[in-house]
Short mmCIF file of N, CA and C in Angstrom, two decimals:
data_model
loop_
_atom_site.label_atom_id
_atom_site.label_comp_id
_atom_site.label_asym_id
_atom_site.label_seq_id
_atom_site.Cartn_x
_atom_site.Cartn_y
_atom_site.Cartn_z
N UNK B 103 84.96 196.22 121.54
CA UNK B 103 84.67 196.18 120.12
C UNK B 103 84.78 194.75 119.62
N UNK B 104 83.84 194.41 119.23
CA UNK B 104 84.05 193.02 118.84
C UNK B 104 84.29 192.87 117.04
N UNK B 105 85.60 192.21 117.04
CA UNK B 105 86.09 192.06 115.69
C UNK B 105 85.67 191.43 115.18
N UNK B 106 85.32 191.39 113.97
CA UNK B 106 84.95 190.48 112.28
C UNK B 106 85.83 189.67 111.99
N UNK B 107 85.04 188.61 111.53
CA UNK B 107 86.04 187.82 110.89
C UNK B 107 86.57 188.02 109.06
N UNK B 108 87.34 187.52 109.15
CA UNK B 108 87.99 188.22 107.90
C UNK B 108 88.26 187.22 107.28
N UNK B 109 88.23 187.65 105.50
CA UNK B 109 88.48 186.07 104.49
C UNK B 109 89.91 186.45 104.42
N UNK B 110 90.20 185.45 103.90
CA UNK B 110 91.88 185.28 103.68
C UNK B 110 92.00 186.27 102.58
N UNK B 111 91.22 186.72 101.92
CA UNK B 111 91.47 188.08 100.38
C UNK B 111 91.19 189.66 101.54
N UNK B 112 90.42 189.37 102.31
CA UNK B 112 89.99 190.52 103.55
C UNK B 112 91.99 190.65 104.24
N UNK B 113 92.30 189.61 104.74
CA UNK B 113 93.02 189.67 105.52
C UNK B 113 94.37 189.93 104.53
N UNK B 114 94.75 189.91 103.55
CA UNK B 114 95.72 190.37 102.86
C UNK B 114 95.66 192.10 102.72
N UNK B 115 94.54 192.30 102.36
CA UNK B 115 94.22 193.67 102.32
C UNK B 115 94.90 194.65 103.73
N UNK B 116 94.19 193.77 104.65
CA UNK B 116 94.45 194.82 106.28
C UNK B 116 95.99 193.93 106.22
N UNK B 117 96.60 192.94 105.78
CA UNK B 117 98.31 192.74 106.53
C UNK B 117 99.16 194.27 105.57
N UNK B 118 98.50 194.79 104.25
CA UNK B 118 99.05 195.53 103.54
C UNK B 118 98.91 197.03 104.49
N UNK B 119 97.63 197.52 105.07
CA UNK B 119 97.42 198.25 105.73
C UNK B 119 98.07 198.33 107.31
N UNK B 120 98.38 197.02 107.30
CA UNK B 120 99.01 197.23 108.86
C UNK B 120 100.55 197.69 108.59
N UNK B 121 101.10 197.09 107.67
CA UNK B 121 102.53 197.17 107.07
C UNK B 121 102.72 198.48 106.89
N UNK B 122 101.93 198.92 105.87
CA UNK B 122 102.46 200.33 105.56
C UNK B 122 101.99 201.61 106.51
N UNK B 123 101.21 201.31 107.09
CA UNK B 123 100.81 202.42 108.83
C UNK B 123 100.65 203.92 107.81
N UNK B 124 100.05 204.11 106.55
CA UNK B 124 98.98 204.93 106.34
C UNK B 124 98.18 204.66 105.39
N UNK B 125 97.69 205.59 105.19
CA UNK B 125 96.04 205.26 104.57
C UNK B 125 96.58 205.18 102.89
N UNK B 126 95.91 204.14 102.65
CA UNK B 126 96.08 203.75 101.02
C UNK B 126 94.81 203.87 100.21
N UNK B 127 95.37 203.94 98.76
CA UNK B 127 94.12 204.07 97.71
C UNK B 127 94.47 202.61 97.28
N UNK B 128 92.88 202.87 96.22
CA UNK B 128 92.75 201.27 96.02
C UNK B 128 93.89 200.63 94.75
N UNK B 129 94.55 201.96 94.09
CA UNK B 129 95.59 201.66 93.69
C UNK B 129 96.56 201.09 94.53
N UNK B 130 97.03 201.98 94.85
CA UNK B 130 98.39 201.68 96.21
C UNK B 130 98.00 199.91 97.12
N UNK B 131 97.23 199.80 96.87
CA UNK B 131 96.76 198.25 97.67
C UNK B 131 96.96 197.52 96.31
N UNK B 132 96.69 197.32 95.43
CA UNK B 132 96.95 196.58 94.23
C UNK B 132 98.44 196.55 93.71
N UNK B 133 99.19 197.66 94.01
CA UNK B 133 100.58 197.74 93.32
C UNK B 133 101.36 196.93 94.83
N UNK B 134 101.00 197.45 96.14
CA UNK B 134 101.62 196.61 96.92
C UNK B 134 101.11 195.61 97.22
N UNK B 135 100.16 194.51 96.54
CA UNK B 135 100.25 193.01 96.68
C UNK B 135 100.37 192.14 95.56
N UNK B 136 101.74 192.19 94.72
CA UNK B 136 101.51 191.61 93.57
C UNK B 136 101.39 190.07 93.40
N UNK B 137 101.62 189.38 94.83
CA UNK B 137 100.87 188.23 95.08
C UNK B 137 100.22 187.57 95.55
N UNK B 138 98.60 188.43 94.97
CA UNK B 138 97.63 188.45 96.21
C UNK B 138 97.17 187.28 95.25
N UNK B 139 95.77 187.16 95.94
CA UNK B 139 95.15 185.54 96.09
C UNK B 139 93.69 185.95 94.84
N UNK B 140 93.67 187.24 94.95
CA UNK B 140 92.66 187.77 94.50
C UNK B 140 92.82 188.57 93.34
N UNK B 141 92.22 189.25 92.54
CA UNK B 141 91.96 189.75 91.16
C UNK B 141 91.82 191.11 91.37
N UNK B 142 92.17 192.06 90.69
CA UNK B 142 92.47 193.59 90.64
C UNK B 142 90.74 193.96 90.89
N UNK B 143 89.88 193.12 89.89
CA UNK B 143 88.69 193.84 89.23
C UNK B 143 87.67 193.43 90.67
N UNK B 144 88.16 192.66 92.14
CA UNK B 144 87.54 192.54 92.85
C UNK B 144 87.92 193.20 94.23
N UNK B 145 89.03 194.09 94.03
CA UNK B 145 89.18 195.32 94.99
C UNK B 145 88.06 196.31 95.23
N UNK B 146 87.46 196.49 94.40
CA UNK B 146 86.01 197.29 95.40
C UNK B 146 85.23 196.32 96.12
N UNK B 147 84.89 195.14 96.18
CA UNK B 147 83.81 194.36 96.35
C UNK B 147 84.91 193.49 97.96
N UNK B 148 85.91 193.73 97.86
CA UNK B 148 87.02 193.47 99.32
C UNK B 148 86.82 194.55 99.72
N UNK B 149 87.09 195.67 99.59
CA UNK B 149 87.20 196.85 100.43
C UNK B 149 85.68 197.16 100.57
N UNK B 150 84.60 197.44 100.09
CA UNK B 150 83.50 197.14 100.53
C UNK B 150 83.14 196.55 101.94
N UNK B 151 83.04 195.26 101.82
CA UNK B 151 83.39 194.08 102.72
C UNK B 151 84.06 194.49 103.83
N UNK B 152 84.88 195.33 103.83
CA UNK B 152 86.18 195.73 104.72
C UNK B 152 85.24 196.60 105.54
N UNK B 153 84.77 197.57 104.90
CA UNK B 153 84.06 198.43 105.16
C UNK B 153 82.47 198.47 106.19
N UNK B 154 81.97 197.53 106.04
CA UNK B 154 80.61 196.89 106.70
C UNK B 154 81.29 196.31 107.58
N UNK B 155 82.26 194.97 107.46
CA UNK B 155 82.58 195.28 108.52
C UNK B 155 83.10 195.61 109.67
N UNK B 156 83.47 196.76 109.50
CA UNK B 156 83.76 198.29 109.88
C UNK B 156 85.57 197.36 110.47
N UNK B 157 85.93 197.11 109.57
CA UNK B 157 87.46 196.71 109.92
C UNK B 157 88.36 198.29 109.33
N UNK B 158 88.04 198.42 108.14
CA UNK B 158 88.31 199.42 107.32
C UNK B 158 87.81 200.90 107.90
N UNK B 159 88.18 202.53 107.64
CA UNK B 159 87.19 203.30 107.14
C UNK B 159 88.34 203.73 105.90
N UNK B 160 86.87 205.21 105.38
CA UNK B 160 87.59 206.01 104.48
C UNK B 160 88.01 207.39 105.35
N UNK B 161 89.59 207.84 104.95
CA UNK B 161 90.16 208.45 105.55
C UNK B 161 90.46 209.75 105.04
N UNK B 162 90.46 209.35 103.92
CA UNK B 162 90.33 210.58 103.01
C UNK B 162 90.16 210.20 101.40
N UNK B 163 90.65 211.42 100.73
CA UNK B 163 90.58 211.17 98.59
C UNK B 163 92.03 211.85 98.57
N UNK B 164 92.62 211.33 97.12
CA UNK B 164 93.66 211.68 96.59
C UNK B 164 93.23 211.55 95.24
N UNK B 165 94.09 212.26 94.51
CA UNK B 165 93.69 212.92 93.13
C UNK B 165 94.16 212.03 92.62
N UNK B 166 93.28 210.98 91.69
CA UNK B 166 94.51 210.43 90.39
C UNK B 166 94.02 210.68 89.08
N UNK B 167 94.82 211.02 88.30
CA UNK B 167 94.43 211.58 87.03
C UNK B 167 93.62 212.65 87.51
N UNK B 168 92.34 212.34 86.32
CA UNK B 168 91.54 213.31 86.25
C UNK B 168 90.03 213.71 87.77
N UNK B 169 90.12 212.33 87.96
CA UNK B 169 89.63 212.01 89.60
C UNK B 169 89.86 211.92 90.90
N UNK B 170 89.08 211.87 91.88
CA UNK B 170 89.58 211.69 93.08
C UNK B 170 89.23 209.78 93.55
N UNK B 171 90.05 209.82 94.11
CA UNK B 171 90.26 208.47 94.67
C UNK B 171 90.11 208.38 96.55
N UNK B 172 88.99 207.27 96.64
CA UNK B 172 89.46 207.39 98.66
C UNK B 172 90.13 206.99 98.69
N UNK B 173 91.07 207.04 100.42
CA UNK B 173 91.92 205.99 101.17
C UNK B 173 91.69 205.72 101.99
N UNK B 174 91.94 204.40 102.53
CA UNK B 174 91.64 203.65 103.82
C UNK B 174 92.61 203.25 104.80
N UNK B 175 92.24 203.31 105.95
CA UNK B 175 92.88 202.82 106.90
C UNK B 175 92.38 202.11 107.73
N UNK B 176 93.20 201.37 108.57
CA UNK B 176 92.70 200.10 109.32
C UNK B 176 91.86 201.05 111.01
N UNK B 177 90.44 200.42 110.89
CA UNK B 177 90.24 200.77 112.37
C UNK B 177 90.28 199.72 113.54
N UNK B 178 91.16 198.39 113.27
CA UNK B 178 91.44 197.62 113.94
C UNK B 178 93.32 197.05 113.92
N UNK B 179 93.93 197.41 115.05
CA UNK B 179 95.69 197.10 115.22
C UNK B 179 95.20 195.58 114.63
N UNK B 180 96.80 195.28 114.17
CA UNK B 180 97.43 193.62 113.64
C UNK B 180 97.27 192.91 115.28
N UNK B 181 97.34 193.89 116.22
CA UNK B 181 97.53 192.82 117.32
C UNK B 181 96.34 192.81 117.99
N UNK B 182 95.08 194.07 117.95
CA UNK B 182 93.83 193.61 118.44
C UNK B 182 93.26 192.13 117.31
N UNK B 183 93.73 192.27 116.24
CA UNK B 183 92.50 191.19 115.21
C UNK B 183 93.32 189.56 115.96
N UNK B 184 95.07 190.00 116.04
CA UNK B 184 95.46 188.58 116.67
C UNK B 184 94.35 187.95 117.97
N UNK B 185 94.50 189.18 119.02
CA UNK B 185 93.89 188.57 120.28
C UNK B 185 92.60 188.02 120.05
N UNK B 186 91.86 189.21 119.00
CA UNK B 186 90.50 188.51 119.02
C UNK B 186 90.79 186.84 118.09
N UNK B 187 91.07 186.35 117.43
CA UNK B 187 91.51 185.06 116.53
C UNK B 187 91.72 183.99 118.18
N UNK B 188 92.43 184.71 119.11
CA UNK B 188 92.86 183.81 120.15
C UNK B 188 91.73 183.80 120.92
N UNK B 189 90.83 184.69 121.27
CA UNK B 189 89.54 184.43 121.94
C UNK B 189 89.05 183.98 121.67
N UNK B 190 88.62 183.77 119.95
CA UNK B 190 87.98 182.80 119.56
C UNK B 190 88.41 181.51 120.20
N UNK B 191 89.68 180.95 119.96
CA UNK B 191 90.49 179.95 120.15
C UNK B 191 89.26 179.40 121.55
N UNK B 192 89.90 180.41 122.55
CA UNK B 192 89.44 180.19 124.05
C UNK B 192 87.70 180.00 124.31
N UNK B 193 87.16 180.51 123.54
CA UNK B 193 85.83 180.04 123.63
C UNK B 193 85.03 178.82 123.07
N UNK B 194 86.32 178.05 122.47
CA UNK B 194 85.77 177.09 121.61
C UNK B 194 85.96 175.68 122.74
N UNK B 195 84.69 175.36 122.39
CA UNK B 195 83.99 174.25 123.46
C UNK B 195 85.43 172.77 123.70
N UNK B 196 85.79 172.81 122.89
CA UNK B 196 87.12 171.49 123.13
C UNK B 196 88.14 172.34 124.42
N UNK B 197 87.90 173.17 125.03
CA UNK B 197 88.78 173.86 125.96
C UNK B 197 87.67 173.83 126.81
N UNK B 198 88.56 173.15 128.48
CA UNK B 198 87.77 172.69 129.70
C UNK B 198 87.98 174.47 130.02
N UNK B 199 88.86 175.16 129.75
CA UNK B 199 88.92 176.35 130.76
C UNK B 199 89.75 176.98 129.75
N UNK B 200 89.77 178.46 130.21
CA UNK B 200 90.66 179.87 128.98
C UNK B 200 92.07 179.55 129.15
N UNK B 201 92.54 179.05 130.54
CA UNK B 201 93.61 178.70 130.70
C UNK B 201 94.61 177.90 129.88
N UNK B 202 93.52 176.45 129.59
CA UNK B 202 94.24 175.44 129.04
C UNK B 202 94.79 175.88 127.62
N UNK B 203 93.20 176.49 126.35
CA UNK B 203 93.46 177.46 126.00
C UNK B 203 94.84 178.37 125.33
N UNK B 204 95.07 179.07 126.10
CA UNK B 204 95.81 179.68 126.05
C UNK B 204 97.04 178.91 126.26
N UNK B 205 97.28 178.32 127.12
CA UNK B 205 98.49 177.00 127.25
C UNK B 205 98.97 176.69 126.26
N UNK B 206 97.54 176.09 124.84
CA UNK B 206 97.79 175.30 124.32
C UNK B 206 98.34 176.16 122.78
N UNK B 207 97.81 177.83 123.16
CA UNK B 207 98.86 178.46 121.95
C UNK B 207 99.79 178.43 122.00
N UNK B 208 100.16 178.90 123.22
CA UNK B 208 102.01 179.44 123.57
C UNK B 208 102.69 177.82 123.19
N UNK B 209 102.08 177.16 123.45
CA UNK B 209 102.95 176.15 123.01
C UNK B 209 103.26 175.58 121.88
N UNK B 210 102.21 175.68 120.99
CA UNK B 210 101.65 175.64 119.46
C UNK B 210 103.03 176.94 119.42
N UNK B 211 102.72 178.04 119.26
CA UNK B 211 104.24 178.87 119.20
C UNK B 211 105.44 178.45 119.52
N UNK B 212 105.57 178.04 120.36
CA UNK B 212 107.16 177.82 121.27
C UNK B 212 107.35 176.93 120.27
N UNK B 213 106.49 175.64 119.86
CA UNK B 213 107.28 174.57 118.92
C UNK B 213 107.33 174.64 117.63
N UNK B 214 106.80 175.75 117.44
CA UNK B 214 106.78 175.91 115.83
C UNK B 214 108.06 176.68 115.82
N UNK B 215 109.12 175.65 114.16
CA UNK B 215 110.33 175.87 113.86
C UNK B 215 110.69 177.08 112.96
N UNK B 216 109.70 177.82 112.97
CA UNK B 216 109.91 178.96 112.56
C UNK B 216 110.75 180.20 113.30
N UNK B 217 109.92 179.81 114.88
CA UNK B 217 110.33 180.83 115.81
C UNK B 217 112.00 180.60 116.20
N UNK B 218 112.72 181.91 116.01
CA UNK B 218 113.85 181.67 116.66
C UNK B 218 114.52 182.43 118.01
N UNK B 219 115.52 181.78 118.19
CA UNK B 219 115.92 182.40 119.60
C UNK B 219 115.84 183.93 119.50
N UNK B 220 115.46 185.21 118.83
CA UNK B 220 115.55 186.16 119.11
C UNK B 220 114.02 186.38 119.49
N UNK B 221 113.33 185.61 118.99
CA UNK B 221 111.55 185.27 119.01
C UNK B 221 111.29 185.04 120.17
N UNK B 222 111.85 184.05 120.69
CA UNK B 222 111.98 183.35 122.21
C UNK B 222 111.90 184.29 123.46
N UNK B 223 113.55 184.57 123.06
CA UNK B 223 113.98 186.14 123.94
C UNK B 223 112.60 187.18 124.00
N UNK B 224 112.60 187.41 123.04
CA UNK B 224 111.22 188.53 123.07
C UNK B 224 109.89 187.74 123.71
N UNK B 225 109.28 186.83 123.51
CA UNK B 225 108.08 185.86 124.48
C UNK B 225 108.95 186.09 126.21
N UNK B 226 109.88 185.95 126.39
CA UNK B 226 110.29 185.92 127.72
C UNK B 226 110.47 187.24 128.29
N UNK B 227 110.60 188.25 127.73
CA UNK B 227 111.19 189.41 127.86
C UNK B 227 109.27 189.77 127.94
N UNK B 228 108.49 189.59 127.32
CA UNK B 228 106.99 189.86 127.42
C UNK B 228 106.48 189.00 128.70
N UNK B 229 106.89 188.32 129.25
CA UNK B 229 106.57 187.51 129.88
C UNK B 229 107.15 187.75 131.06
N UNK B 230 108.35 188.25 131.59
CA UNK B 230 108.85 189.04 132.61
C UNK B 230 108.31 190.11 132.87
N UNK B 231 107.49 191.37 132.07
CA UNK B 231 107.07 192.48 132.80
C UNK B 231 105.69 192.06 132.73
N UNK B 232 104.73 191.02 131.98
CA UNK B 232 103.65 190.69 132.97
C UNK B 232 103.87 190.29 133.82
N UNK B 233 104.43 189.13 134.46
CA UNK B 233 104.83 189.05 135.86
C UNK B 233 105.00 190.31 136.80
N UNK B 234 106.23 191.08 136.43
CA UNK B 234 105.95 192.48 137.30
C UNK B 234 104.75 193.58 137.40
N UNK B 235 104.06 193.53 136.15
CA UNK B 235 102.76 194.24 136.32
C UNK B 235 101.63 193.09 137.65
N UNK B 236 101.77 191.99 137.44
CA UNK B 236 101.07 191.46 138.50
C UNK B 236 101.41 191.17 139.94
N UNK B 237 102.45 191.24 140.04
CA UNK B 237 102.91 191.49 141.78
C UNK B 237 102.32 192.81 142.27
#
């Protein structure tokens, strides 16, 4: 499946959808981002967008007031849209090979002072049972 790229008002939308792991109305997406980047009155015209391309579906309706309302859920994981962002990475012509690539995230990670030793632990702890899946 090849993933879409997403605007930074796209990608707030699906970090809200990945967070809360069910399907939201277009209310419930507005009350949980009260510091989004974007404007209430342009939530149909994002979720739209979402929708074509096909990052989003509709999952169902919920009643509000006197109407029904859809909800959406993500048809792409937080960690398929990561890998695809990193393929991109790897296909981009300044990389002699996927290898280097990839080298040159983990390391971009490892030195960024954000990550801490429980972060670490977990990269190594991921990094020990690929090793055993490949023996």
């Amino acid at each position: 499946m090849e993933i879409p790229a997403l605007t930074e008002n796209e990608l707030e939308i699906m970090e809200v959808l990945w967070r809360e792991e069910r399907a939201l109305s277009r209310s419930e997406i507005i009350e949980l981002t009260p510091g989004r980047s974007w404007s209430e009155r342009s939530i149909h015209i994002l979720l739209n967008s979402l929708l074509e391309k096909r990052a989003i579906e509709v999952v169902g309706f919920v009643r509000t007031n006197k109407n029904y309302g859809r909800t959406f859920g993500p048809l792409l994981t937080h960690d398929e849209y990561v890998l695809s962002a990193v393929n991109q990475i790897k296909q981009s012509p300044c990389y002699k090979s996927k290898k280097s690539a990839v080298t040159s995230v983990f390391a971009a990670l490892v030195q960024d002072s954000d990550i801490n030793d429980e972060v670490l632990c977990e990269l190594e702890q991921m990094i020990a049972e690929r090793r055993k899946k490949n023996k």
